[in-house]
Amino acid sequence: MISFNFDYYKPNSINEAVEAFIYLNSKGKQPLYYSGGTEIITFARENSIYTGGVIDLKGIPECNALELKQDYLIIGSTVTLSEISDSKNYLLLGEVSRGIADRTARNKITIGGNICGKIQYKEAVLPLLLTDCYFVIAGENGIKTYLISSIFDGKLKLKPSEFLVQILVPAENVNLSGINIKRRRNSTVGYPIISVAAIRKHKQIRLAFSGVAGFPFRDIGMEKEINKQNLTIEVRINNAIESIPYPIKDNLFSSAEYKKFLLKNALMEIINTLEAINEDI
Amino acid sequence: MRSYLILGKSIKRVEAEDKVTGRAKYTGDYNIVGLLHAEMLTSIYAHAEITNVDISKASNVKGVKAILTGRNYPYLTGSVIEDRPIIAIDRVRYYGEPVAVVVADTRANAKMAANLIVVEYKPLPVVNSPHEALKPNGPILHERLMEYRRLGEEAYPEPNSNIANRTKIRKGNMDRGWRESEVIIENQVSLPQSDHAAMETRTARAEFLPSGDVIISSSTQGPFFVRKEISRTFNIPIGKVVVTTTLVGGAYGGKTNVQLEHIVYLCSKAVGGKPVELVNSREEDMISSPVHIGLNGVVKLGCTKEGVLKAAEILYLFDGGAYSDRAVIITRAAGIDCTGPYRIPNVWCDSVCVYTNHPYATAFRGFGHGELTFAIERAMDMLAEKLGIDSLSLRIINALHTGDTSPTQVLLDGSFGNLTKCINRVSELMNWNERGPVVTEKNKVKAKGAACFWKTTSMPTDSQSEVIITFNEDGSVNLNSGVVEIGQGTKTGLAQIVAEKMKMDINKIHVYLPVNTRISPYDWKTAASRGTFMAGRAAIRASEDAIEQLKKIASIVLRSTEDELEVSGGRVFLKTNPIVGVDIKDIAMGYIYPNGNAIGGQIIGVGRNISNLTSKMNAESGRGRPGTEWTLGAQIVEIEIDLQNYHYKIRKAASVIDVGKVINYMAAKGQVIGGMAMGLSLASREEFLFDSRGEIKNDSLRTYPLLRYGENPEYIVDFIETPQINGPYGARGVGEHGVIGMLAALADALSRAVGVSLNRLPLVPEVIWRAVEEGKK
């Protein structure tokens, strides 16, 4: 039961969506862009979020795209995690998606919602951080395209009227060998203690993490350490963990020490798996 | 062996079609004209003074009819000790405690208003664990503990302390016990508070009629208990209170407590008697309503070199939370069966219920036994290891038998179940000889773990069940009992018992599923695995009563005597010449002679069953006979663990339980499997996570994990049938027992796999990792 009342808008175009936002904002309605709704609904139930108006993006054709066009895989922001994993267009993203929540929830949770929501894990962004993709963002200043590294820093840096329209993944990066290791407290479903996505390109491992810090990140310094192939695997892993630029903290589901333990094992598995694959690009 | 017509068969539940088609209705499913809705505001502190409650903004919300705060309702309630206000009065003692309640025309308006109530708190020091509760000079939660009214059942609170109850068990002579012990071990365990997680959240509705009747509808396991509580708390003649309960969507003990019923009573009264409903949100159901109890236990065991147990010294420290409710009796139950099903001549046990600033605890499937069994069985495993003998062999050596005495010094009679048979059967089913650890692939190890258990009831000595059967024109039967259908299928079992006794087609037994305290015969509570055990015998007696009445009228019609007659297949006939008889349909509503003369009337069979021969316990020694019967059994769990990260899979779980007699095979198996799943879920992941201020950080199913459907292992269930003389057709209770040994069996399997004794629940990989790391030091 949501105790407050709110307006509901379902625009058919990007422009209409932005206009609705500006209008609701001018009325002091604290509008929110709405996609799958799983976070807004559950947070509203417990009063940890408030809005006087939601703008449902699922009626916008661009947001529903999921296709390989020329050199890019286009993923609309309102595409559900189930659709992504079922499409098998992008295997690593599909694998990460399948690890989020449960099937029933994934039929509602969208990639845009997962990346732009308040919950810290945002695991769907992990493969994207590794593949030099672009985010198409709409707002009152029009539609712009950004390289992920320039606009995602722990979270997507959106201005109030802006929303994520699409993600463009370079086709050459979609089918790179990849792996996702997710460890939970003790369940096959639920939030991660740690979730790590990795790929190998040009004989270099790329790593992105969720759960380790309070936000998802990819760190070039860690990757440098992990790729020093002249050192032993143990040393590479220890150096990589030492170079994590953020403090690893205890949280509800795990102590910091246990996180480090899991991280070491995950990195070991990643190196052993990815460096064993011969068809390297 | 006796052969039965219908007993032991897997008869489909009487409510099955209604449930699978979605037509079955639960308490909150009714559309009632003029119904008002209540919503609670709950505490955001675990321990604080309420310095001010400002309802001015909330009062202005559209549709608000009343706002209730604790100060206006100075009632205290409780199950044994009256220590709990209905709505917090001037002070909150747990995170989630109801602080104010709004009644409005819609749930949304009520909730909107509840959010606008401004409560000012002054935080108080928090008691955040059972050990903290016992610290000298620590905060006392109930300064007036000794002044609280007590409600008949045994409770031994201690002045100027946080101890709500101490049950003492003293048997034999401890000095002698330790003298005769050549091998001694001591072990500590802990398990946290957790949730019942029933699918249907608790729901209650109240209404005052102009006649003075108070109508309460509630998703309760004890409508008659609710009636008694409402009558006593508000001083209303008991007959004026009517409590109705329809189907209940899972309960597990959590719905034996009376909480929302008191609140809706006050709400309805505040709005002139109009009907008011309160439905717990999932979050409220998890922490505002009572929870599963936590335990810290210390067990010291002594035995001879051959493994014969001589002495046990046991301390059970239960985390009863902020109010004592049923935790007092859970503590007592854990004392009664404190040793597990083992012959120990010298026993010292203190089973203590302490107050903490945690949610308050009430009954949970197993009623203290999953907890005590975890403590005892882990100690038994430690002892077996020290002795160098197989852990199940140690249990067989010490198994209790007929002629032995229990910790409360009850002489075990010929009805006592056969633990050795259970152990042998479960060992065979799970191939215990290959218990591991076995390396299955790189870094993976498979191992098995075992546990045994027993459980008797812990209920008032006058607890009882009654059954009424009435006959219809076509000779079919209506069955009415006060047992609540909570998903356990008892009423189907009762129908089987009546059909068996009447030698009648099961399809001719029509079951009345709801309970209405003005219509239904009395039943204490649908709890303690006693539905079939207690009401089953009442059903037999009701059938016998009806048979007697049928024979009486048939003897007139057939011009014979009652002892010459037999009832079977819907007829009453001469034993010596079955062709001569009369159909039940022709005498069920009286017999009409050809000329129109009529005799007799509706056949109504009545059966009663009171838990006779149970007695109170001695305050100093515990001596007494508190329970009706013991159900015992043995369980084995098989796991496979990845030693790289300590994540594991539960592969198989087996239970062999001595149930006396299986009434409905699939129903019994289903009950046991359900219990096992619950036990594995508790053991492997469930716990409320408290921060240092006693605030619960995972009061939602986002963050509170339960065993998922796909995570269930393969379940194996088998039964041993040593008849229980005072049970229906020899049957014992089996509703709770699947859960009991699972906690210890999982811990044993994982301990065996990693080579370190695991004594803390839940067994999440981090706990195992930490124990292994500490073991290395």
CSV table of N, CA, C and O in Angstrom, one decimal, chain B residues 199-235:
chain,number,residue,atom,x,y,z
B,199,MET,N,2.6,-17.2,4.6
B,199,MET,CA,2.2,-16.4,3.4
B,199,MET,C,1.2,-15.4,3.7
B,199,MET,O,1.2,-14.3,3.2
B,200,GLU,N,0.2,-15.7,4.5
B,200,GLU,CA,-0.9,-14.8,4.9
B,200,GLU,C,-0.3,-14.0,6.0
B,200,GLU,O,0.0,-14.5,7.1
B,201,THR,N,-0.2,-12.7,5.9
B,201,THR,CA,0.1,-11.9,7.0
B,201,THR,C,-1.0,-11.8,8.0
B,201,THR,O,-2.2,-12.0,7.6
B,202,ARG,N,-0.7,-11.5,9.3
B,202,ARG,CA,-1.8,-11.6,10.3
B,202,ARG,C,-2.8,-10.5,10.0
B,202,ARG,O,-2.5,-9.4,9.7
B,203,THR,N,-4.1,-10.8,10.2
B,203,THR,CA,-5.2,-10.0,9.9
B,203,THR,C,-6.3,-10.1,11.0
B,203,THR,O,-6.5,-11.2,11.5
B,204,ALA,N,-6.9,-9.0,11.4
B,204,ALA,CA,-8.0,-9.1,12.3
B,204,ALA,C,-9.0,-8.0,12.0
B,204,ALA,O,-8.7,-6.9,11.5
B,205,ARG,N,-10.2,-8.3,12.4
B,205,ARG,CA,-11.4,-7.4,12.2
B,205,ARG,C,-12.2,-7.4,13.5
B,205,ARG,O,-12.4,-8.5,14.1
B,206,ALA,N,-12.8,-6.3,13.8
B,206,ALA,CA,-13.7,-6.3,15.0
B,206,ALA,C,-14.9,-5.4,14.7
B,206,ALA,O,-14.9,-4.5,13.9
B,207,GLU,N,-16.0,-5.7,15.4
B,207,GLU,CA,-17.2,-5.0,15.2
B,207,GLU,C,-18.0,-5.2,16.5
B,207,GLU,O,-18.0,-6.3,17.1
B,208,PHE,N,-18.7,-4.1,16.9
B,208,PHE,CA,-19.6,-4.2,18.1
B,208,PHE,C,-21.0,-4.2,17.5
B,208,PHE,O,-21.4,-3.2,16.8
B,209,LEU,N,-21.9,-5.1,17.9
B,209,LEU,CA,-23.3,-5.0,17.5
B,209,LEU,C,-24.1,-4.3,18.5
B,209,LEU,O,-23.7,-4.4,19.7
B,210,PRO,N,-25.2,-3.7,18.1
B,210,PRO,CA,-26.1,-3.0,19.1
B,210,PRO,C,-26.5,-4.0,20.2
B,210,PRO,O,-26.8,-3.6,21.3
B,211,SER,N,-26.6,-5.3,19.9
B,211,SER,CA,-27.0,-6.3,20.9
B,211,SER,C,-26.0,-6.4,22.1
B,211,SER,O,-26.3,-7.0,23.1
B,212,GLY,N,-24.8,-5.8,21.8
B,212,GLY,CA,-23.7,-6.0,22.8
B,212,GLY,C,-22.7,-7.1,22.5
B,212,GLY,O,-21.7,-7.3,23.1
B,213,ASP,N,-23.0,-7.8,21.4
B,213,ASP,CA,-22.1,-8.8,20.9
B,213,ASP,C,-20.9,-8.1,20.3
B,213,ASP,O,-21.0,-7.1,19.6
B,214,VAL,N,-19.7,-8.7,20.6
B,214,VAL,CA,-18.5,-8.3,20.0
B,214,VAL,C,-18.0,-9.3,19.1
B,214,VAL,O,-17.8,-10.5,19.5
B,215,ILE,N,-17.9,-9.0,17.8
B,215,ILE,CA,-17.5,-10.0,16.8
B,215,ILE,C,-16.1,-9.7,16.3
B,215,ILE,O,-15.8,-8.6,15.9
B,216,ILE,N,-15.3,-10.7,16.5
B,216,ILE,CA,-13.9,-10.6,16.1
B,216,ILE,C,-13.6,-11.7,15.0
B,216,ILE,O,-14.0,-12.8,15.2
B,217,SER,N,-13.1,-11.2,13.9
B,217,SER,CA,-12.6,-12.2,12.9
B,217,SER,C,-11.1,-12.1,12.8
B,217,SER,O,-10.6,-11.0,12.7
B,218,SER,N,-10.5,-13.2,12.8
B,218,SER,CA,-9.0,-13.2,12.9
B,218,SER,C,-8.3,-14.4,12.3
B,218,SER,O,-8.9,-15.5,12.3
B,219,SER,N,-7.2,-14.1,11.8
B,219,SER,CA,-6.4,-15.2,11.2
B,219,SER,C,-5.6,-15.9,12.3
B,219,SER,O,-4.4,-15.8,12.4
B,220,THR,N,-6.3,-16.5,13.2
B,220,THR,CA,-5.7,-17.0,14.5
B,220,THR,C,-5.6,-18.5,14.5
B,220,THR,O,-6.5,-19.2,13.8
B,221,GLN,N,-4.7,-19.1,15.2
B,221,GLN,CA,-4.6,-20.5,15.5
B,221,GLN,C,-5.5,-20.8,16.7
B,221,GLN,O,-5.7,-22.0,17.0
B,222,GLY,N,-6.0,-19.8,17.4
B,222,GLY,CA,-6.7,-20.1,18.6
B,222,GLY,C,-7.9,-19.2,18.8
B,222,GLY,O,-7.9,-18.3,19.7
B,223,PRO,N,-9.0,-19.4,18.0
B,223,PRO,CA,-10.2,-18.5,18.2
B,223,PRO,C,-10.7,-18.5,19.6
B,223,PRO,O,-11.2,-17.5,20.1
B,224,PHE,N,-10.7,-19.7,20.2
B,224,PHE,CA,-11.3,-19.7,21.6
B,224,PHE,C,-10.3,-19.0,22.6
B,224,PHE,O,-10.8,-18.4,23.6
B,225,PHE,N,-9.0,-19.0,22.3
B,225,PHE,CA,-8.1,-18.3,23.1
B,225,PHE,C,-8.2,-16.8,22.9
B,225,PHE,O,-8.2,-16.0,23.9
B,226,VAL,N,-8.5,-16.4,21.7
B,226,VAL,CA,-8.8,-15.0,21.4
B,226,VAL,C,-10.0,-14.5,22.2
B,226,VAL,O,-10.0,-13.5,22.8
B,227,ARG,N,-11.0,-15.4,22.1
B,227,ARG,CA,-12.3,-15.0,22.9
B,227,ARG,C,-12.0,-14.8,24.3
B,227,ARG,O,-12.4,-13.8,24.9
B,228,LYS,N,-11.2,-15.7,24.9
B,228,LYS,CA,-10.9,-15.6,26.3
B,228,LYS,C,-10.1,-14.4,26.6
B,228,LYS,O,-10.3,-13.7,27.6
B,229,GLU,N,-9.1,-14.0,25.7
B,229,GLU,CA,-8.3,-12.9,26.0
B,229,GLU,C,-9.1,-11.6,25.9
B,229,GLU,O,-8.9,-10.7,26.6
B,230,ILE,N,-10.0,-11.5,24.8
B,230,ILE,CA,-10.8,-10.3,24.7
B,230,ILE,C,-11.7,-10.1,25.9
B,230,ILE,O,-11.8,-9.1,26.4
B,231,SER,N,-12.3,-11.2,26.3
B,231,SER,CA,-13.2,-11.2,27.4
B,231,SER,C,-12.5,-10.8,28.7
B,231,SER,O,-13.0,-9.9,29.4
B,232,ARG,N,-11.3,-11.3,28.9
B,232,ARG,CA,-10.6,-11.0,30.2
B,232,ARG,C,-10.0,-9.6,30.1
B,232,ARG,O,-10.2,-8.8,31.1
B,233,THR,N,-9.4,-9.2,29.0
B,233,THR,CA,-8.7,-7.9,29.0
B,233,THR,C,-9.8,-6.8,29.1
B,233,THR,O,-9.5,-5.8,29.8
B,234,PHE,N,-10.9,-6.9,28.4
B,234,PHE,CA,-11.9,-5.8,28.4
B,234,PHE,C,-13.1,-6.0,29.3
B,234,PHE,O,-14.0,-5.3,29.2
B,235,ASN,N,-13.0,-7.1,30.1
B,235,ASN,CA,-14.1,-7.4,31.0
B,235,ASN,C,-15.5,-7.5,30.4
B,235,ASN,O,-16.4,-6.8,30.7
